[in-house]
CSV table of C-alpha atoms in Angstrom, one decimal:
chain,number,residue,atom,x,y,z
A,1,MET,CA,-33.0,8.9,-48.1
A,2,GLN,CA,-34.5,5.9,-49.4
A,3,LYS,CA,-34.2,2.6,-47.9
A,4,LEU,CA,-32.1,1.4,-50.9
A,5,GLU,CA,-29.7,3.6,-49.9
A,6,LEU,CA,-30.1,3.7,-46.2
A,7,LEU,CA,-29.8,0.1,-45.9
A,8,PRO,CA,-26.5,-0.6,-47.3
A,9,LEU,CA,-24.8,2.2,-45.0
A,10,ILE,CA,-26.8,0.7,-42.3
A,11,LEU,CA,-25.0,-2.7,-42.7
A,12,SER,CA,-21.6,-1.4,-43.0
A,13,HIS,CA,-21.9,0.8,-39.3
A,14,GLN,CA,-23.3,-3.2,-38.3
A,15,THR,CA,-20.9,-4.6,-39.5
A,16,PHE,CA,-18.0,-2.5,-38.1
A,17,PHE,CA,-19.8,-2.5,-34.5
A,18,GLN,CA,-20.0,-6.4,-34.8
A,19,ASN,CA,-16.6,-6.8,-35.2
A,20,PHE,CA,-15.1,-3.4,-32.9
A,21,SER,CA,-11.2,-4.9,-32.4
A,22,ASP,CA,-9.0,-4.0,-29.1
A,23,LEU,CA,-12.1,-3.2,-26.7
A,24,ILE,CA,-10.6,-1.3,-23.4
A,25,PRO,CA,-12.8,-3.0,-20.2
A,26,ARG,CA,-14.1,0.1,-19.2
A,27,SER,CA,-15.8,0.4,-15.5
A,28,ILE,CA,-19.3,0.1,-16.5
A,29,SER,CA,-21.4,2.9,-14.8
A,30,PRO,CA,-25.1,1.5,-12.8
A,31,CYS,CA,-26.7,4.5,-14.4
A,32,CYS,CA,-26.4,1.5,-18.0
A,33,SER,CA,-27.4,-1.8,-16.4
A,34,VAL,CA,-29.3,-3.5,-18.7
A,35,GLU,CA,-32.4,-4.5,-16.3
A,36,SER,CA,-33.1,-0.4,-16.2
A,37,SER,CA,-35.9,0.5,-18.8
A,38,GLU,CA,-34.2,4.4,-18.4
A,39,ILE,CA,-32.9,6.1,-22.0
A,40,LYS,CA,-28.8,5.8,-21.5
A,41,LEU,CA,-26.4,8.8,-22.7
A,42,ILE,CA,-22.8,9.0,-22.8
A,43,SER,CA,-21.1,12.2,-23.1
A,44,GLY,CA,-17.9,13.0,-23.6
A,45,PRO,CA,-14.6,14.0,-25.3
A,46,HIS,CA,-14.0,12.4,-29.0
A,47,HIS,CA,-12.1,9.7,-29.1
A,48,ALA,CA,-12.4,8.7,-25.1
A,49,GLY,CA,-13.8,5.2,-25.9
A,50,LYS,CA,-17.8,6.0,-26.2
A,51,THR,CA,-18.4,3.2,-29.2
A,52,SER,CA,-15.9,1.2,-27.6
A,53,LEU,CA,-18.3,1.3,-24.4
A,54,LEU,CA,-21.6,0.7,-26.7
A,55,SER,CA,-19.8,-2.6,-28.1
A,56,GLN,CA,-18.9,-3.4,-24.2
A,57,ILE,CA,-22.7,-2.7,-23.2
A,58,ALA,CA,-24.0,-4.5,-26.7
A,59,SER,CA,-21.9,-7.7,-26.2
A,60,SER,CA,-23.8,-8.3,-22.6
A,61,LEU,CA,-27.2,-7.8,-23.8
A,62,ASN,CA,-29.6,-10.3,-25.6
A,63,GLY,CA,-31.6,-9.1,-28.5
A,64,ALA,CA,-31.6,-7.6,-31.6
A,65,LYS,CA,-29.3,-5.0,-31.6
A,66,LEU,CA,-28.9,-1.3,-34.0
A,67,TYR,CA,-25.7,0.3,-34.4
A,68,ILE,CA,-25.9,4.1,-36.5
A,69,ASP,CA,-23.0,6.6,-36.4
A,70,PHE,CA,-25.3,9.9,-36.4
A,71,GLY,CA,-21.4,11.5,-37.2
A,72,ASP,CA,-21.0,9.4,-40.5
A,73,SER,CA,-21.2,12.8,-43.0
A,74,ARG,CA,-22.8,10.3,-44.8
A,75,MET,CA,-26.0,10.5,-42.5
A,76,GLN,CA,-26.2,14.0,-42.8
A,77,GLY,CA,-29.6,15.4,-44.2
A,78,ILE,CA,-31.4,12.6,-42.9
A,79,GLY,CA,-35.3,12.9,-42.2
A,80,PRO,CA,-38.3,11.9,-40.8
A,81,GLY,CA,-39.0,9.9,-43.2
A,82,SER,CA,-35.3,8.1,-43.2
A,83,LEU,CA,-36.2,7.2,-39.6
A,84,GLN,CA,-39.1,5.5,-40.2
A,85,THR,CA,-36.6,3.4,-42.6
A,86,ILE,CA,-34.3,2.8,-39.7
A,87,GLU,CA,-37.0,1.0,-37.3
A,88,GLU,CA,-38.1,-0.7,-40.0
A,89,ILE,CA,-34.3,-2.3,-41.1
A,90,ALA,CA,-34.6,-2.3,-37.0
A,91,ALA,CA,-37.7,-4.2,-37.0
A,92,GLU,CA,-36.1,-6.7,-39.6
A,93,ILE,CA,-33.0,-7.2,-37.5
A,94,TYR,CA,-34.9,-8.6,-34.5
A,95,LYS,CA,-37.1,-10.8,-36.7
A,96,LYS,CA,-34.1,-12.4,-38.1
A,97,GLU,CA,-31.8,-12.7,-35.1
A,98,THR,CA,-34.7,-13.7,-32.3
A,99,GLU,CA,-36.9,-16.0,-34.1
A,100,ASP,CA,-38.9,-17.0,-31.4
A,101,GLY,CA,-39.8,-13.5,-30.5
A,102,ALA,CA,-37.7,-13.0,-26.9
A,103,GLY,CA,-35.4,-10.3,-26.2
A,104,ARG,CA,-35.7,-6.6,-26.7
A,105,ILE,CA,-34.6,-4.1,-29.7
A,106,PHE,CA,-31.7,-2.2,-28.7
A,107,TYR,CA,-30.5,1.0,-30.6
A,108,PHE,CA,-27.1,2.1,-30.4
A,109,LEU,CA,-26.9,5.9,-31.7
A,110,ASP,CA,-23.7,7.2,-31.8
A,111,GLU,CA,-23.1,11.0,-32.1
A,112,ILE,CA,-27.1,11.8,-31.9
A,113,HIS,CA,-26.6,15.8,-31.8
A,114,ASN,CA,-25.8,15.7,-35.4
A,115,LEU,CA,-29.6,14.1,-36.0
A,116,PRO,CA,-32.1,17.3,-36.0
A,117,GLU,CA,-35.4,16.6,-34.2
A,118,TRP,CA,-33.4,13.1,-32.5
A,119,LYS,CA,-35.0,13.8,-29.3
A,120,ASP,CA,-38.8,13.3,-30.4
A,121,TRP,CA,-37.0,10.3,-32.4
A,122,VAL,CA,-36.2,8.6,-29.6
A,123,ASP,CA,-39.1,9.3,-27.3
A,124,ARG,CA,-41.3,7.1,-29.8
A,125,LEU,CA,-38.4,4.3,-30.0
A,126,HIS,CA,-38.7,4.7,-26.1
A,127,SER,CA,-42.2,4.6,-25.7
A,128,GLN,CA,-42.0,1.6,-28.1
A,129,GLY,CA,-40.2,-0.3,-25.0
A,130,ALA,CA,-36.9,0.0,-27.3
A,131,GLY,CA,-33.3,0.2,-25.1
A,132,ILE,CA,-31.6,2.9,-26.1
A,133,PHE,CA,-27.9,3.8,-25.5
A,134,LEU,CA,-27.2,7.0,-27.0
A,135,THR,CA,-23.5,9.0,-27.7
A,136,SER,CA,-22.5,12.7,-27.4
A,137,SER,CA,-19.3,14.5,-27.9
A,138,LYS,CA,-20.9,18.1,-27.0
A,139,ALA,CA,-21.4,18.9,-23.3
A,140,LYS,CA,-24.3,20.7,-23.9
A,141,LEU,CA,-26.3,17.8,-25.0
A,142,ILE,CA,-26.4,16.5,-20.9
A,143,ASN,CA,-28.6,19.6,-20.1
A,144,GLU,CA,-31.3,19.1,-22.8
A,145,PHE,CA,-31.0,15.4,-22.7
A,146,SER,CA,-31.5,15.9,-18.7
A,147,SER,CA,-34.6,18.2,-19.2
A,148,ARG,CA,-36.5,16.7,-21.9
A,149,PHE,CA,-36.2,13.0,-20.4
A,150,ALA,CA,-36.2,13.8,-16.7
A,151,GLY,CA,-36.9,10.7,-14.8
A,152,ARG,CA,-36.5,8.6,-18.1
A,153,GLY,CA,-32.6,9.3,-18.8
A,154,LYS,CA,-29.8,8.3,-17.2
A,155,THR,CA,-26.3,10.4,-18.2
A,156,LEU,CA,-22.7,8.8,-18.2
A,157,LYS,CA,-20.0,11.4,-18.5
A,158,LEU,CA,-17.2,9.3,-20.3
A,159,PHE,CA,-13.2,10.9,-19.5
A,160,PRO,CA,-10.4,9.7,-20.9
A,161,LEU,CA,-8.9,6.8,-19.2
A,162,SER,CA,-8.3,6.3,-15.4
A,163,PHE,CA,-4.9,4.7,-14.2
A,164,LYS,CA,-6.7,2.3,-12.8
A,165,GLU,CA,-7.1,1.5,-17.0
A,166,TYR,CA,-4.2,2.5,-18.1
A,167,LEU,CA,-3.0,-0.2,-15.9
A,168,LEU,CA,-5.1,-3.0,-16.8
A,169,ILE,CA,-4.8,-2.0,-20.8
A,170,LYS,CA,-0.5,-2.3,-19.9
A,171,GLY,CA,-1.5,-5.6,-18.4
A,172,THR,CA,-0.6,-4.8,-15.1
A,173,GLY,CA,-2.7,-6.2,-12.1
A,174,ILE,CA,-4.1,-3.7,-9.9
A,175,PRO,CA,-2.9,-4.2,-6.2
A,176,GLU,CA,-4.3,-3.3,-2.8
A,177,PRO,CA,-1.8,-0.2,-2.3
A,178,SER,CA,-1.5,-1.3,1.7
A,179,PHE,CA,0.3,-4.6,0.6
A,180,LEU,CA,2.7,-3.4,-1.7
A,181,THR,CA,6.7,-4.3,-1.6
A,182,PRO,CA,9.2,-1.8,-2.7
A,183,SER,CA,9.8,-3.3,-6.2
A,184,ARG,CA,6.3,-3.2,-6.6
A,185,SER,CA,5.9,0.6,-5.3
A,186,ASP,CA,8.7,1.1,-7.8
A,187,GLU,CA,7.6,-0.3,-10.4
A,188,LEU,CA,3.7,1.2,-10.1
A,189,LEU,CA,5.6,5.0,-10.1
A,190,CYS,CA,7.0,4.3,-13.1
A,191,LYS,CA,4.1,3.0,-14.4
A,192,PHE,CA,2.3,6.2,-13.1
A,193,LEU,CA,4.7,8.8,-14.5
A,194,GLN,CA,4.9,7.2,-18.0
A,195,TYR,CA,0.6,7.7,-18.0
A,196,PHE,CA,0.9,11.2,-16.4
A,197,GLU,CA,2.7,12.0,-19.8
A,198,SER,CA,0.8,10.6,-22.3
A,199,GLY,CA,-2.2,11.4,-21.2
A,200,GLY,CA,-5.1,9.6,-20.8
A,201,PHE,CA,-6.7,9.1,-24.4
A,202,PRO,CA,-7.3,5.2,-25.3
A,203,ASP,CA,-5.3,4.6,-28.9
A,204,VAL,CA,-2.6,7.3,-27.3
A,205,ILE,CA,-1.8,4.9,-25.2
A,206,LYS,CA,-2.5,2.1,-27.1
A,207,ASN,CA,-0.1,2.5,-30.0
A,208,GLY,CA,2.2,5.2,-27.7
A,209,ASP,CA,2.1,7.8,-30.4
A,210,THR,CA,1.5,11.7,-28.9
A,211,ARG,CA,1.2,13.5,-30.9
A,212,LEU,CA,-2.4,12.2,-31.9
A,213,SER,CA,-3.3,14.4,-28.8
A,214,ARG,CA,-2.3,17.0,-31.2
A,215,LYS,CA,-4.8,15.2,-34.1
A,216,TYR,CA,-7.6,15.5,-31.6
A,217,PHE,CA,-6.8,19.1,-30.6
A,218,GLU,CA,-6.8,20.2,-34.1
A,219,GLU,CA,-10.2,18.3,-35.0
A,220,GLY,CA,-11.9,20.2,-32.4
A,221,LEU,CA,-10.4,23.5,-33.6
A,222,GLN,CA,-11.8,22.8,-37.7
A,223,LYS,CA,-15.3,21.6,-35.9
A,224,GLY,CA,-15.2,25.3,-34.6
A,225,ALA,CA,-14.5,27.2,-37.7
A,226,ALA,CA,-17.4,25.0,-39.5
A,227,ALA,CA,-19.3,27.0,-36.5
A,228,GLY,CA,-18.4,29.8,-37.6
A,229,TYR,CA,-15.2,30.7,-35.4
A,230,ASP,CA,-11.9,32.1,-36.4
A,231,ILE,CA,-9.8,29.4,-36.1
A,232,GLN,CA,-6.7,31.3,-35.8
A,233,LYS,CA,-7.9,33.0,-32.5
A,234,LEU,CA,-9.8,30.4,-31.4
A,235,LYS,CA,-6.4,28.4,-31.1
A,236,GLU,CA,-4.7,31.1,-29.8
A,237,LEU,CA,-7.0,31.0,-27.0
A,238,ALA,CA,-7.2,27.7,-26.4
A,239,ILE,CA,-3.1,27.0,-26.4
A,240,PHE,CA,-2.3,29.7,-23.9
A,241,LEU,CA,-5.1,28.2,-21.6
A,242,ILE,CA,-3.5,24.5,-21.9
A,243,SER,CA,0.0,25.7,-21.2
A,244,ASN,CA,-2.2,27.3,-18.2
A,245,MET,CA,-3.9,24.6,-17.2
A,246,ALA,CA,-5.3,24.6,-13.4
A,247,SER,CA,-4.7,28.4,-13.8
A,248,GLU,CA,-6.9,31.6,-12.9
A,249,TYR,CA,-7.1,33.1,-16.0
A,250,SER,CA,-8.4,36.8,-16.5
A,251,VAL,CA,-10.7,38.5,-19.6
A,252,ASP,CA,-8.0,40.8,-20.1
A,253,THR,CA,-5.4,38.8,-20.5
A,254,LEU,CA,-7.3,36.4,-23.3
A,255,LYS,CA,-7.8,39.6,-24.9
A,256,LYS,CA,-4.4,40.0,-25.7
A,257,VAL,CA,-3.2,36.7,-26.3
A,258,SER,CA,-6.2,36.4,-28.8
A,259,GLY,CA,-6.4,39.8,-30.1
A,260,ILE,CA,-10.2,39.1,-29.2
A,261,GLU,CA,-11.2,42.5,-28.2
A,262,SER,CA,-14.7,41.3,-27.4
A,263,GLU,CA,-15.6,39.9,-23.9
A,264,ASP,CA,-18.7,38.6,-25.3
A,265,VAL,CA,-17.0,36.9,-28.5
A,266,ILE,CA,-14.2,35.2,-25.9
A,267,ASN,CA,-17.3,33.8,-23.7
A,268,SER,CA,-18.5,32.6,-26.3
A,269,TYR,CA,-15.4,30.9,-27.5
A,270,LEU,CA,-14.5,29.5,-24.0
A,271,ASP,CA,-18.3,28.0,-24.0
A,272,TYR,CA,-17.0,26.5,-27.3
A,273,LEU,CA,-13.8,24.6,-26.1
A,274,GLU,CA,-15.9,23.6,-23.1
A,275,ASP,CA,-18.3,22.1,-25.3
A,276,ILE,CA,-16.3,19.8,-26.6
A,277,PHE,CA,-14.5,18.9,-23.7
A,278,LEU,CA,-11.2,20.6,-24.8
A,279,LEU,CA,-11.5,22.7,-21.3
A,280,TYR,CA,-13.6,22.8,-18.0
A,281,ARG,CA,-14.0,26.0,-16.4
A,282,VAL,CA,-14.0,25.7,-12.3
A,283,PRO,CA,-15.6,28.2,-9.6
A,284,GLU,CA,-13.8,29.8,-6.5
A,285,LEU,CA,-16.6,28.4,-4.4
A,286,ASN,CA,-17.1,31.2,-1.9
A,287,SER,CA,-17.0,34.0,-4.7
A,288,ILE,CA,-19.8,32.3,-5.4
A,289,GLN,CA,-21.4,32.2,-1.9
A,290,GLU,CA,-21.0,35.7,-2.1
A,291,ASN,CA,-21.2,37.0,-5.4
A,292,GLY,CA,-24.8,34.2,-6.3
A,293,ARG,CA,-23.8,35.3,-10.3
A,294,VAL,CA,-21.6,32.4,-11.7
A,295,LYS,CA,-20.5,34.7,-14.9
A,296,ASP,CA,-18.6,36.9,-12.7
A,297,ILE,CA,-16.8,35.6,-10.1
A,298,PRO,CA,-12.9,34.1,-10.7
A,299,CYS,CA,-12.3,30.7,-12.1
A,300,LYS,CA,-9.5,28.4,-13.2
A,301,ILE,CA,-9.1,26.6,-16.5
A,302,TYR,CA,-8.3,22.9,-16.4
A,303,ALA,CA,-7.4,20.8,-19.4
A,304,GLY,CA,-9.5,17.9,-20.9
A,305,ASP,CA,-6.7,15.5,-20.7
A,306,THR,CA,-3.1,16.3,-19.6
A,307,GLY,CA,-1.3,14.7,-22.7
A,308,LEU,CA,-2.7,18.2,-24.4
A,309,PHE,CA,0.1,20.1,-22.8
A,310,LYS,CA,2.7,18.8,-24.6
A,311,ALA,CA,1.0,18.7,-27.4
A,312,VAL,CA,0.0,21.2,-28.1
A,313,TYR,CA,2.8,23.4,-27.0
A,314,PRO,CA,6.0,21.4,-27.2
A,315,GLY,CA,8.3,24.2,-26.6
A,316,TYR,CA,6.1,25.9,-23.2
A,317,PRO,CA,8.3,26.3,-20.2
A,318,ASP,CA,6.8,22.9,-18.1
A,319,SER,CA,5.2,23.4,-14.8
A,320,LEU,CA,4.8,20.0,-13.4
A,321,GLY,CA,2.7,21.3,-10.7
A,322,LEU,CA,0.0,22.3,-12.3
A,323,ARG,CA,-0.5,19.5,-15.0
A,324,PHE,CA,-0.2,17.6,-11.7
A,325,GLU,CA,-2.9,19.3,-10.0
A,326,ASN,CA,-5.6,18.9,-14.0
A,327,LEU,CA,-4.6,15.3,-13.2
A,328,VAL,CA,-6.1,14.8,-10.0
A,329,PHE,CA,-9.3,17.0,-11.2
A,330,LEU,CA,-9.6,14.7,-14.0
A,331,GLU,CA,-9.9,12.4,-12.1
A,332,LEU,CA,-12.5,14.2,-9.5
A,333,LEU,CA,-14.3,14.1,-12.2
A,334,ARG,CA,-14.4,10.8,-13.0
A,335,ARG,CA,-15.4,10.2,-9.4
A,336,GLU,CA,-18.2,12.1,-10.0
A,337,LYS,CA,-17.5,15.0,-7.6
A,338,GLN,CA,-18.3,18.8,-8.2
A,339,VAL,CA,-15.2,20.9,-7.8
A,340,PHE,CA,-14.6,24.1,-6.6
A,341,TYR,CA,-11.2,25.8,-5.2
A,342,PHE,CA,-11.0,28.2,-2.0
A,343,ARG,CA,-9.0,31.8,-1.8
A,344,ASN,CA,-9.5,33.8,1.2
A,345,LYS,CA,-6.0,34.3,3.1
A,346,ARG,CA,-5.0,31.4,1.3
A,347,GLU,CA,-5.6,29.2,-0.9
A,348,CYS,CA,-6.8,25.4,-1.1
A,349,ASP,CA,-7.0,23.6,-4.7
A,350,PHE,CA,-10.2,21.3,-4.3
A,351,VAL,CA,-13.0,21.4,-2.1
A,352,ILE,CA,-15.2,19.3,-3.1
A,353,LYS,CA,-19.3,18.3,-3.0
A,354,GLU,CA,-20.6,14.7,-3.2
A,355,LYS,CA,-23.2,14.7,-6.7
A,356,ASP,CA,-26.0,16.3,-6.0
A,357,SER,CA,-25.5,17.8,-2.4
A,358,PRO,CA,-25.2,21.1,-1.3
A,359,LYS,CA,-22.6,20.2,1.6
A,360,ILE,CA,-18.9,20.7,1.3
A,361,SER,CA,-17.4,16.4,2.2
A,362,ALA,CA,-13.8,17.2,1.7
A,363,ALA,CA,-10.7,19.3,1.1
A,364,ILE,CA,-8.2,18.5,-0.6
A,365,GLN,CA,-4.0,20.4,-1.6
A,366,ILE,CA,-2.4,19.2,-4.4
A,367,SER,CA,2.1,19.5,-3.9
A,368,VAL,CA,4.1,17.5,-6.3
A,369,CYS,CA,7.3,17.5,-3.4
A,370,PHE,CA,5.9,18.3,-0.1
A,371,GLY,CA,9.5,18.5,1.1
A,372,SER,CA,10.6,21.8,2.0
A,373,PRO,CA,9.2,23.7,4.9
A,374,ALA,CA,8.4,26.3,3.2
A,375,VAL,CA,5.6,24.1,0.8
A,376,ARG,CA,4.8,22.1,3.4
A,377,GLU,CA,3.9,25.4,5.9
A,378,ARG,CA,2.2,26.8,3.0
A,379,GLU,CA,0.2,23.9,1.6
A,380,ILE,CA,-1.1,22.9,5.3
A,381,LEU,CA,-2.1,26.7,6.5
A,382,GLY,CA,-4.3,26.5,3.3
A,383,LEU,CA,-5.8,23.5,3.7
A,384,THR,CA,-6.7,24.8,7.4
A,385,GLU,CA,-8.1,27.8,6.5
A,386,ALA,CA,-10.4,25.5,3.8
A,387,LEU,CA,-11.4,22.9,6.8
A,388,ASP,CA,-11.6,25.3,9.1
A,389,GLU,CA,-13.8,27.1,6.8
A,390,TYR,CA,-16.0,24.1,5.9
A,391,GLY,CA,-16.4,22.6,8.6
A,392,LEU,CA,-14.3,19.0,8.2
A,393,GLU,CA,-12.3,17.5,10.7
A,394,GLU,CA,-9.8,15.8,8.1
A,395,GLY,CA,-7.7,17.0,5.1
A,396,LEU,CA,-6.2,15.4,2.2
A,397,ILE,CA,-2.8,16.2,0.7
A,398,LEU,CA,-1.8,14.6,-2.7
A,399,THR,CA,1.9,14.2,-3.5
A,400,MET,CA,4.1,12.3,-5.9
A,401,ASP,CA,5.4,9.8,-3.4
A,402,ASP,CA,5.4,11.2,0.0
A,403,GLU,CA,3.5,9.7,2.5
A,404,GLU,CA,2.4,11.1,6.1
A,405,THR,CA,-0.1,11.8,9.0
A,406,VAL,CA,0.0,15.4,10.0
A,407,ARG,CA,-1.9,16.7,12.9
A,408,VAL,CA,-2.5,20.2,13.5
A,409,GLU,CA,-4.6,22.8,15.5
A,410,GLY,CA,-7.1,24.7,13.4
A,411,LYS,CA,-9.9,27.7,14.9
A,412,ASN,CA,-12.5,24.5,15.5
A,413,GLY,CA,-10.3,22.0,16.4
A,414,LYS,CA,-8.0,19.7,15.8
A,415,LYS,CA,-7.4,18.7,12.0
A,416,ILE,CA,-6.1,15.4,10.9
A,417,ILE,CA,-4.1,15.6,7.6
A,418,THR,CA,-3.1,12.8,5.7
A,419,VAL,CA,-0.3,12.9,2.9
A,420,LYS,CA,-0.6,10.3,0.3
A,421,SER,CA,0.6,9.8,-2.8
A,422,VAL,CA,-1.3,10.2,-6.1
A,423,TRP,CA,-0.4,7.3,-7.7
A,424,LYS,CA,-2.2,5.1,-4.9
A,425,TRP,CA,-5.0,7.6,-4.0
A,426,MET,CA,-5.8,6.8,-8.3
A,427,MET,CA,-5.8,2.6,-7.7
A,428,GLU,CA,-8.5,3.0,-4.4
């Protein structure tokens, strides 16, 4: 692509980026610190706010800033010669915007996976001292990035909005949970229920239009069709899994609902849905320890956003408890936890490892309503079994609005179980 063709395109990207409106303030991870020289990758689903976060980061930087959207179809077919031209354009912007020669050139490269041989180019830019921020809506790129730029790169996973970010959009302050009045608690619970129904995609929240979640779902399937997948079978598989979020799946069941006879093909479809952040697979931890082969162990499926449930299958019977569990799962990912589930005689919804740690640090049970004796017994026994298994003394049960402290006797001594409302936990 010649400079005369490329320059107007890049300038249009610049105009869009510099005039980005309705910025939603996001919590910027330390990995995006402007003081560090590492290459930064922001990875997450389409429409979760990656470009908005880039703009937020850019506003805090001094220097020349070049933004390019490689998701723009007009950028297809760009070759090595064009990359050199981009660097020349960046140099011209640098000269214009930093007349005293101070500051750095910062590259903000959106949907970088669409650029062939991107790693070599980014390597070159980094060696020249440029600040580099990348985004991608492909989960698999995280491993590629971490492998190529080990010691030189940082990754931030961006998810749909948290409840705290939702409150900021709605103009509601984030109070200290221990100082809430009854009326303020009622107000926040009402806000939480609205968030629970809408999900966390920024434009869905801003526009109050849950139909956008359906649109995002269809966009993901269309990209799969372009990659050679049977869109109808992919859609049937995805709808079934989202409608049964927070549930285990069997390959035989997936064969029936999708009409796909090959287990390998089903696994390739699951890999694709996970790669675009539509779904997550969470393994049973004690089966990993016994089996050691992740592919063959039981897994639960969680959706990339709770708002997808009613968007993709409005007539499906609602399972409030499973959506509730899915919501907590996504919050644990935001907090950079390694998430598994535990099953022996009973089940514990989540057992947690801290980032890069092999040790279980927490066990969490999810219960929408904790009032009935049967539910209490089931949840407490399942949690206690997990606490005993991993030598933990304290556990957590998250509910819609129940709160108390329960003391129980485990095999290894007394256990303290905190029962807490999920919306307060999400504000911590």
